[in-house]
Coordinates of C-alpha atoms and ligand atoms in Angstrom, one line a residue:
X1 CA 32.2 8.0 -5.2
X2 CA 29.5 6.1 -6.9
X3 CA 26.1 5.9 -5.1
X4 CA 25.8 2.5 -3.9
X5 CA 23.0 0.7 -6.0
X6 CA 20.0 -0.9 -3.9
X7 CA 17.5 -3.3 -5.1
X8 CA 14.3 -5.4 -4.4
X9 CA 14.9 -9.0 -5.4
X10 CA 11.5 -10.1 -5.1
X11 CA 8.0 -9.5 -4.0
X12 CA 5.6 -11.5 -2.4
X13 CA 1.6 -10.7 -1.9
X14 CA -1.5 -12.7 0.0
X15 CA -4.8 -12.1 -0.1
X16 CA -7.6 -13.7 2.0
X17 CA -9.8 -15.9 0.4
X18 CA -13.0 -15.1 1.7
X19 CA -14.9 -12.2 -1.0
X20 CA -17.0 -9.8 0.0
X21 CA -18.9 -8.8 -3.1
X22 CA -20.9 -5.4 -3.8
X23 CA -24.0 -7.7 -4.0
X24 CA -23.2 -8.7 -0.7
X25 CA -22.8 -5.3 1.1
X26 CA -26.0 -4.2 -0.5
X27 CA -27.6 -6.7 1.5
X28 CA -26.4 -5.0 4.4
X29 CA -26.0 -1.5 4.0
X30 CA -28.2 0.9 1.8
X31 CA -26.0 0.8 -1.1
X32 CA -25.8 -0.5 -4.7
X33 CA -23.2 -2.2 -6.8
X34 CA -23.8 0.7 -10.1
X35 CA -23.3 3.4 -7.2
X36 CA -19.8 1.4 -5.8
X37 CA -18.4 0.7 -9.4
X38 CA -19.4 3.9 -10.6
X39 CA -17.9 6.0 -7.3
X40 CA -15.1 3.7 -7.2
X41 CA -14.2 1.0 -9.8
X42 CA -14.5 -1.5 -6.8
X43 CA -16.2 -4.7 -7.5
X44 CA -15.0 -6.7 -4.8
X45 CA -12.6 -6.8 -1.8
X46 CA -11.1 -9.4 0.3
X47 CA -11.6 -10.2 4.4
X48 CA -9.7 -11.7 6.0
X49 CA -11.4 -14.7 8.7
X50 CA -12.0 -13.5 12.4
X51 CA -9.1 -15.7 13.3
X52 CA -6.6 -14.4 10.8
X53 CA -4.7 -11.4 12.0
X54 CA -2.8 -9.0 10.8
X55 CA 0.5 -10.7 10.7
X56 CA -1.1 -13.6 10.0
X57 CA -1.3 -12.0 6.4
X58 CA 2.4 -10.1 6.4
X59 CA 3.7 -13.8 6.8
X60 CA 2.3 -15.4 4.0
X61 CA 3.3 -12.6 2.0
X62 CA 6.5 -12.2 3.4
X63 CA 6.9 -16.2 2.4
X64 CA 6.4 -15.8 -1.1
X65 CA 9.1 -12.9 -1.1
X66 CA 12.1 -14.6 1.0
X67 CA 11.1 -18.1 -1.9
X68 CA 10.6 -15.9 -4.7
X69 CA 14.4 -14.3 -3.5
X70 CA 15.5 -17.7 -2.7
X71 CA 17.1 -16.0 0.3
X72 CA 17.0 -17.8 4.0
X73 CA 15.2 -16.1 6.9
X74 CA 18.5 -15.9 8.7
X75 CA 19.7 -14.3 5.9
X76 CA 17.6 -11.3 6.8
X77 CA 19.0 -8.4 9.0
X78 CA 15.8 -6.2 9.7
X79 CA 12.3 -6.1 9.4
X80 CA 10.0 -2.8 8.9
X81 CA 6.2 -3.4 8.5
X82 CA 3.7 -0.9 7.4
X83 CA 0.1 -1.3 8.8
X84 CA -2.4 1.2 10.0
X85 CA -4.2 -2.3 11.3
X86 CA -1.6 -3.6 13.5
X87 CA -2.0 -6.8 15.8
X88 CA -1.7 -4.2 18.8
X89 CA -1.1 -0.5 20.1
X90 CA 2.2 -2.5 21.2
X91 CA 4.0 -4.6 20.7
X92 CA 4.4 -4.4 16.8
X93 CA 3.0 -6.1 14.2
X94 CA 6.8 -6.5 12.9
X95 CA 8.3 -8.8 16.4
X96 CA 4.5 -10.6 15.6
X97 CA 5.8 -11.3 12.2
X98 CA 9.5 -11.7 13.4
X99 CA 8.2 -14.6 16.0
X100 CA 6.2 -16.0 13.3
X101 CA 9.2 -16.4 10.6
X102 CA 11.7 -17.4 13.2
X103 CA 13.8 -14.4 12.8
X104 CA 16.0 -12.9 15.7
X105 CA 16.5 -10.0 13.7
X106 CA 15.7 -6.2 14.8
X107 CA 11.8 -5.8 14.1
X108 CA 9.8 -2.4 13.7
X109 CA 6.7 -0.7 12.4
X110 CA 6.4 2.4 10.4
X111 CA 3.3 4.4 10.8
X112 CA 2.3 6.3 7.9
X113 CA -1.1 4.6 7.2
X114 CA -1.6 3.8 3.4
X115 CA 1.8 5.5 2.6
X116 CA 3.5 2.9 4.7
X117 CA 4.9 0.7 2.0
X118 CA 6.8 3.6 0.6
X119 CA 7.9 5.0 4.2
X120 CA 9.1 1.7 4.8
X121 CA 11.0 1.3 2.0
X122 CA 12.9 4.5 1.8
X123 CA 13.7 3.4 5.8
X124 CA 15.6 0.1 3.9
X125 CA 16.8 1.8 1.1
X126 CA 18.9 4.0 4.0
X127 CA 19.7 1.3 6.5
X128 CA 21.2 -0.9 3.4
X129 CA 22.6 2.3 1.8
X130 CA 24.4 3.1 5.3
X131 CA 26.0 -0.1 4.8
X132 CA 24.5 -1.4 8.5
X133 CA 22.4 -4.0 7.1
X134 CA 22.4 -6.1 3.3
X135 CA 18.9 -7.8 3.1
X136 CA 15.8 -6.1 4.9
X137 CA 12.6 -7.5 4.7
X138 CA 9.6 -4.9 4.2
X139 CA 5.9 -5.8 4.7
X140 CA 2.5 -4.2 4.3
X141 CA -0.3 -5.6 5.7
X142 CA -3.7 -4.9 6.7
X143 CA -6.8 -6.5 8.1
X144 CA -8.6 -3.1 7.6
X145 CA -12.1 -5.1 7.8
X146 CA -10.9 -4.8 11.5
X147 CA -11.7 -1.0 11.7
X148 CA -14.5 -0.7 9.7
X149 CA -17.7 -0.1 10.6
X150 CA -19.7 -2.1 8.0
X151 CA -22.8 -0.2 9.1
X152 CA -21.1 2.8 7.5
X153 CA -21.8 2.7 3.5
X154 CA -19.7 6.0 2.6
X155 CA -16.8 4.0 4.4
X156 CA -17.4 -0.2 4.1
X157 CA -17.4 -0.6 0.7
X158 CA -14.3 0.9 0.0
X159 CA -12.0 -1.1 1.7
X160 CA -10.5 -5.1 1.7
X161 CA -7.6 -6.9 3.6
X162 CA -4.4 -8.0 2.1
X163 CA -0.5 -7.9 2.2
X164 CA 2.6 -7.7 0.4
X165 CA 6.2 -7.9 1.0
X166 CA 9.6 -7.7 -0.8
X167 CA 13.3 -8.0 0.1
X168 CA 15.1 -4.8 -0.6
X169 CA 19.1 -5.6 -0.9
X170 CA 22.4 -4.9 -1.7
X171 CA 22.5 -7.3 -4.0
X172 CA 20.5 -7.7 -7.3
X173 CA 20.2 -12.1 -6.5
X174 CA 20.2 -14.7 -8.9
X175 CA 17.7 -12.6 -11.9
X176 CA 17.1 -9.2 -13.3
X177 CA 15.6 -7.4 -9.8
X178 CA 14.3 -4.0 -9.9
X179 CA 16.5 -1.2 -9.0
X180 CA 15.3 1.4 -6.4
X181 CA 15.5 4.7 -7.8
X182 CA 14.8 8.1 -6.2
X183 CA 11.8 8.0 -3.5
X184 CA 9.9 11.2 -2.6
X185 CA 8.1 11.8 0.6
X186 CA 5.8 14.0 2.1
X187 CA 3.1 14.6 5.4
X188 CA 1.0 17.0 6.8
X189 CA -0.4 16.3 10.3
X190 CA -3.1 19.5 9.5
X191 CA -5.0 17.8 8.2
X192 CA -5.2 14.4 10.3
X193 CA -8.7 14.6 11.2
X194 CA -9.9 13.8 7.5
X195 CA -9.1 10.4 7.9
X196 CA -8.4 8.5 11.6
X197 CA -9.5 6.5 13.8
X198 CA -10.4 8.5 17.0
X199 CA -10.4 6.3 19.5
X200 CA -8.2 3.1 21.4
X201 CA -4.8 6.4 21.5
X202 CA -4.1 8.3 24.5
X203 CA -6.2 11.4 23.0
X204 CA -9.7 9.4 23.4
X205 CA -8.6 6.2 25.6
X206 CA -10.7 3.0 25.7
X207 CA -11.8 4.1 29.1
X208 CA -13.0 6.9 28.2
X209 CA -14.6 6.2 24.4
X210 CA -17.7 5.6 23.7
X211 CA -19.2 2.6 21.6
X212 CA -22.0 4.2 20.3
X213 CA -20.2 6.4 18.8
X214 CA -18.0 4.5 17.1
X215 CA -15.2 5.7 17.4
X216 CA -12.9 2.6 17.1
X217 CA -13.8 2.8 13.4
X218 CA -12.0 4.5 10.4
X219 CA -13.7 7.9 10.2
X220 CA -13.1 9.7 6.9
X221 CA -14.4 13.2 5.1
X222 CA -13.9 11.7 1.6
X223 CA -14.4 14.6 -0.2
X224 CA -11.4 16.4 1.6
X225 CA -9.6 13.0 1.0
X226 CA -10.1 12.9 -2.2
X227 CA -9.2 16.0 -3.4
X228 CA -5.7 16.3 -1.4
X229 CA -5.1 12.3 -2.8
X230 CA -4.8 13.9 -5.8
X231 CA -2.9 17.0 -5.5
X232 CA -0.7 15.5 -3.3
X233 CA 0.1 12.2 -5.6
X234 CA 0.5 14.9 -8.6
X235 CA 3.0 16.7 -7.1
X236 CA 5.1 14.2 -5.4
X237 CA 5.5 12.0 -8.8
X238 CA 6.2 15.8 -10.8
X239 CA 9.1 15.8 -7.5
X240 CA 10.1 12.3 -8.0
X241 CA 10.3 12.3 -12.5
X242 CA 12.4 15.4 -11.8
X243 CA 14.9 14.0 -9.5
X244 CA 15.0 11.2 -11.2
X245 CA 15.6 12.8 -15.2
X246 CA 13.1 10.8 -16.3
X247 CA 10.0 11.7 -18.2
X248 CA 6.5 11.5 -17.9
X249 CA 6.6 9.2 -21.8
X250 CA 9.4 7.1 -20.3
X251 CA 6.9 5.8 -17.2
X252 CA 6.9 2.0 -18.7
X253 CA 4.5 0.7 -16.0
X254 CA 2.7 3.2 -13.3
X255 CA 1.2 1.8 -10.1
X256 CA -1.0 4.2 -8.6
X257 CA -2.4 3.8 -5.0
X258 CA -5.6 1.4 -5.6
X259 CA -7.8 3.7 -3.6
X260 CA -10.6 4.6 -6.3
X261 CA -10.6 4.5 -10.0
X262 CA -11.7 8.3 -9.9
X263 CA -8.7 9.5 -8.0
X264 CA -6.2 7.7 -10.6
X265 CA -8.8 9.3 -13.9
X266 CA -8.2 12.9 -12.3
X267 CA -4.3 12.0 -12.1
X268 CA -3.9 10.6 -15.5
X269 CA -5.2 14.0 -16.5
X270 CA -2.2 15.8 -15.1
X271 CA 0.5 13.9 -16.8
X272 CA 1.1 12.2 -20.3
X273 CA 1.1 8.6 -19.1
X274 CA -0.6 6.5 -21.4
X275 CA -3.5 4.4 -20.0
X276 CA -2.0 1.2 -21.4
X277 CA 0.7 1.6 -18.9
X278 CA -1.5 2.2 -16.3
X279 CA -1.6 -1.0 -14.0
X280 CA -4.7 -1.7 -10.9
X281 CA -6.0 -4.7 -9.1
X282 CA -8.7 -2.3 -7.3
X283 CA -11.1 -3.8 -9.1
X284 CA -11.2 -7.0 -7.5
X285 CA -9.2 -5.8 -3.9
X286 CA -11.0 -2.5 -3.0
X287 CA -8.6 -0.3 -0.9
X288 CA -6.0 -2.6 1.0
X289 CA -4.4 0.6 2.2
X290 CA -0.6 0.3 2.8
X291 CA -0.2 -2.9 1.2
X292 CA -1.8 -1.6 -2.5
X293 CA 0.9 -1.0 -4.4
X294 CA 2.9 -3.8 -2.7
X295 CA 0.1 -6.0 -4.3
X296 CA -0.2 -4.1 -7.6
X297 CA 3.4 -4.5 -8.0
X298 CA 3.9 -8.1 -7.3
X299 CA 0.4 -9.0 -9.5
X300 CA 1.7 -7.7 -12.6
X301 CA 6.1 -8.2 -12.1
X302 CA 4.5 -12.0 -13.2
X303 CA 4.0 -10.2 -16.8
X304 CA 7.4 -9.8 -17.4
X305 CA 8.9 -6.4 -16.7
X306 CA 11.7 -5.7 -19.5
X307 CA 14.8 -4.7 -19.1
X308 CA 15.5 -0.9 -18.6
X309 CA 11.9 -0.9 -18.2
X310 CA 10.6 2.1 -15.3
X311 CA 8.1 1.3 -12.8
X312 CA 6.4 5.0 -10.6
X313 CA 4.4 4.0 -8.2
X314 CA 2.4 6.8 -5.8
X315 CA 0.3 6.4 -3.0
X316 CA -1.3 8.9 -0.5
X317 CA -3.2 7.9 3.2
X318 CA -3.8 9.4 6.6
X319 CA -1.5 12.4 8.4
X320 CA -1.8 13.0 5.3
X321 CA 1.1 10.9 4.3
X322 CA 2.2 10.7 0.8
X323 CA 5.3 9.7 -2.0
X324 CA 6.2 8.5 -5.4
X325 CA 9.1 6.3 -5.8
X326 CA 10.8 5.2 -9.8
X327 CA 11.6 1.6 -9.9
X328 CA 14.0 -0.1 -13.1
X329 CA 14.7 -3.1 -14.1
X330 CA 18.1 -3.6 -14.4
X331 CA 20.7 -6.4 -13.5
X332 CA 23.7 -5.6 -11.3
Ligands
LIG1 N1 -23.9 3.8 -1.5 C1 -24.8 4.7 -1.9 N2 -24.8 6.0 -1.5 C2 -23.8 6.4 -0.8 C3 -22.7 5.5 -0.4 C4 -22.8 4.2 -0.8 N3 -21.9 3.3 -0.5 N4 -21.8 6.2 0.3 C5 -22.2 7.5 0.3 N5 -23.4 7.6 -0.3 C6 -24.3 8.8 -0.5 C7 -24.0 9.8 0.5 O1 -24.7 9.6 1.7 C8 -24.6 11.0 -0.3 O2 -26.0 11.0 -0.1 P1 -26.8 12.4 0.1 O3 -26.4 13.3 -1.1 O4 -28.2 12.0 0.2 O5 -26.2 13.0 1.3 C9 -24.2 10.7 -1.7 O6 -24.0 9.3 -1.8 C10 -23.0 11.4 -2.2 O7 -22.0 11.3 -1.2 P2 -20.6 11.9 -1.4 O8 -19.8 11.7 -0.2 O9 -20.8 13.3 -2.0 O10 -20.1 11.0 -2.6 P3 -18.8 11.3 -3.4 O11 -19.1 11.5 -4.8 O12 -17.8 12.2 -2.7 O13 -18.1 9.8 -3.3 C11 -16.4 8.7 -2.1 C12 -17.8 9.3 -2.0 C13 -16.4 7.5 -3.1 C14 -16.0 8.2 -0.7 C15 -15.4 9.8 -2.6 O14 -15.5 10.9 -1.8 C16 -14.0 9.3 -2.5 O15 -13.6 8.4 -3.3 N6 -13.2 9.8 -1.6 C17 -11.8 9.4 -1.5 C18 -11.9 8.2 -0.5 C19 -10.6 7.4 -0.6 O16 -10.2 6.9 -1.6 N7 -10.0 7.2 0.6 C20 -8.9 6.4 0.7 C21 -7.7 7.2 0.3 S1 -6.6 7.3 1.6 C22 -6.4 5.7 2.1 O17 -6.3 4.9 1.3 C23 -6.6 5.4 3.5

C-alpha cells in the first residue's frame, strides 16, 4: 500500500507592529547593540501591545493561512497550537483561538516550548494520515514579552512576539503546496531546568512564589542551552536526511530555528549546506520561540519555492525539546 501523501497548502504569519530596537533596550538594561548583534545577529524584535494576547496573534496568522488555502473555517476538523506563552494554565490557547475563528471543531495545545511547531505538526501529519481528519489547522504563537523579565539583559534582548500558522491536508489545494516528508523528534526532561519558567505550575504555585524572585520569568543557563541547541539540531537533521534519502547538497532551502546567528554558524559547520540556501528573519524578529520557523517559512515561500525543490527545517527549545522535518514541493 502506498503511504498516503500529506501536505501543507499554505502558511500564514503576524507579527506585532510595535519594535523594540537594541537602541531601545540599551536604554533600559546595561547592554549594547555591538554586544546583541555580535552575541546574536538580533537587531530588533517585535512586542506585542498589553492588550494583545496570545491568540490574539495565532488568529491573524491563522487568517492569512485558511485565505492563502482558500479553505473555509468549517472546513477545518482540528486545531493544535504550539505556545510556551499561552492565554492561560487552562483553558488552551487553541478553544481561545477556536472561539475567535468561529470553529466548533476539536481544539488543543501541544507543549513542547520552541519545538512546538514541529510537535504539532507531526500530531496533524498523524491524525490526517489516520484518515480521522482531512484539514487541520496548526498555529504557533507567542507573546513571549509576557515572561520576560526586561530587567534581565542575558535574557530580554533575545526574544520578540509573533505567530504563524498553516493548514496541513490531505489534499495538495488549488497550487503546488509543499509535501510533508519525514519528521524527527526528540526530548529530554534532564535537563529541564536550563531553560523554564519556575513558577505559576503546581511545583512552585502562585501562593507560594515569590515576586522578588522572579520567578514568573523565563530563566535560562544559556551556555548549557546553547551548546545542546546545537548538538541536538545536528543530530536530529543527520536522523531526518537519512530517513528521508536525501542529502546534505540536495537541502534547496534550510530553515533553522531563529534563536541566535551563532548557534546556526556552529551548525552550518557540521554539514555541507551552502550558506546561500540558508534562510533567517532573526535579524529583524529576535527569538519568537515556537512560531520561528513557522515565520521563516511563510517569509520566504513568497520567493517562489520551485518545484522538487527541499525545504529542512530544525528547531530546539525547553525539556529540551527538539526535531528536523524535510518539506518538497511538489503537486499532487
Ligand atoms: N549585554 C551585555 N552584556 C551581557 C548581556 C547583554 N545583553 N548579557 C549577558 N552579558 C554579559 C554577562 O553578564 C557576562 O558578563 P561577565 O563576564 O561580566 O559575567 C558576559 O556578557 C558574557 O556572558 P555569557 O553568558 O558568557 O555570554 P555568552 O557568550 O554565552 O552569550 C548568550 C550569551 C547570547 C545568551 C548565549 O549563551 C546564547 O546564545 N545561548 C543560547 C540562548 C538561546 O538561543 N536560547 C534560546 C534557544 S531555546 C529557545 O528558543 C527557547
Amino acid at each position: 500500500m502506498t503511504e498516503k501523501k500529506i501536505f501543507i497548502r499554505s502558511t500564514g504569519s503576524y507579527l506585532p507592529e510595535k519594535v523594540l530596537t537594541n537602541k531601545m533596550l540599551k536604554e533600559m538594561v546595561d547592554t549594547t547593540d555591538e554586544w546583541i548583534v555580535s552575541r546574536t545577529g538580533i537587531k530588533e524584535r517585535r512586542i506585542a501591545l498589553e492588550n494583545e494576547c496570545t491568540s490574539d496573534l495565532g488568529v491573524k496568522a491563522a487568517l492569512k493561512a485558511l485565505a492563502g488555502a482558500k479553505i473555509l473555517i468549517e472546513e477545518i476538523d482540528l486545531i493544535i497550537v504550539a505556545t510556551l506563552s499561552p492565554d492561560y494554565i487552562f483553558p488552551s490557547t487553541a478553544c481561545m483561538i477556536q472561539k475567535k475563528l468561529g470553529a466548533t471543531c476539536p481544539a488543543f495545545d501541544v507543549g513542547a516550548a520552541c519545538s512546538g511547531m514541529l510537535f504539532a505538526l507531526s500530531s496533524a501529519k498523524s491524525f490526517i494520515a489516520s484518515g480521522q481528519y482531512k484539514n487541520v489547522l496548526v498555529v504557533a504563537a507567542e507573546k513571549v514579552s509576557s515572561f520576560i523579565d526586561y530587567t534581565d539583559r542575558s535574557t530580554c534582548v533575545l526574544f520578540g512576539d509573533g505567530a504563524a500558522a498553516m493548514i496541513v491536508s490531505d489534499k495538495a489545494g488549488f497550487k503546488e503546496s509543499l509535501q510533508v516528508g519525514e519528521i524527527v523528534l526528540g526530548s529530554d526532561g534532564q535537563m529541564h531546568k536550563s531553560l523554564e519558567i519556575p513558577a505559576g505550575g503546581s511545583v512552585l504555585s502562585a501562593r507560594n512564589s515569590s515576586t522578588t524572585t522572579k520567578d514568573h520569568f523565563l530563566k535560562m543557563d544559556g551556555k548549557v542551552v546553547f551548546k545542546h541547541a546545537i548538538q541536538r539540531m545536528a543530530s536530529s537533521i543527520k536522523e531526518c536526511l537519512d530517513q528521508s534519502d536525501v542529502s546534505e547538497q540536495q537541502i534547496d532551502y534550510f530553515i533553522p530555528h531563529q534563536a541566535n546567528d551563532r548557534i546556526i554558524d556552529a551548525l552550518l559547520k557540521r554539514f555541507s549546506i551552502k550558506i546561500d540556501r540558508v534562510h533567517k528573519t532573526l535579524e529583524s524578529t529576535g527569538n519568537t520561540c515556537a512560531a520561528s520557523i513557522g515565520i521563516c517559512l511563510d517569509h520566504y515561500l513568497d520567493q517562489k519555492v520551485k518545484m522538487d525543490q527541499n525545504i529542512l527545517l530544525t528547531t530546539f527549545g525547553a525539556g529540551f525539546t527538539w526535531g528536523s522535518m524535510l518539506l518538497k514541493r511538489e503537486r499532487q
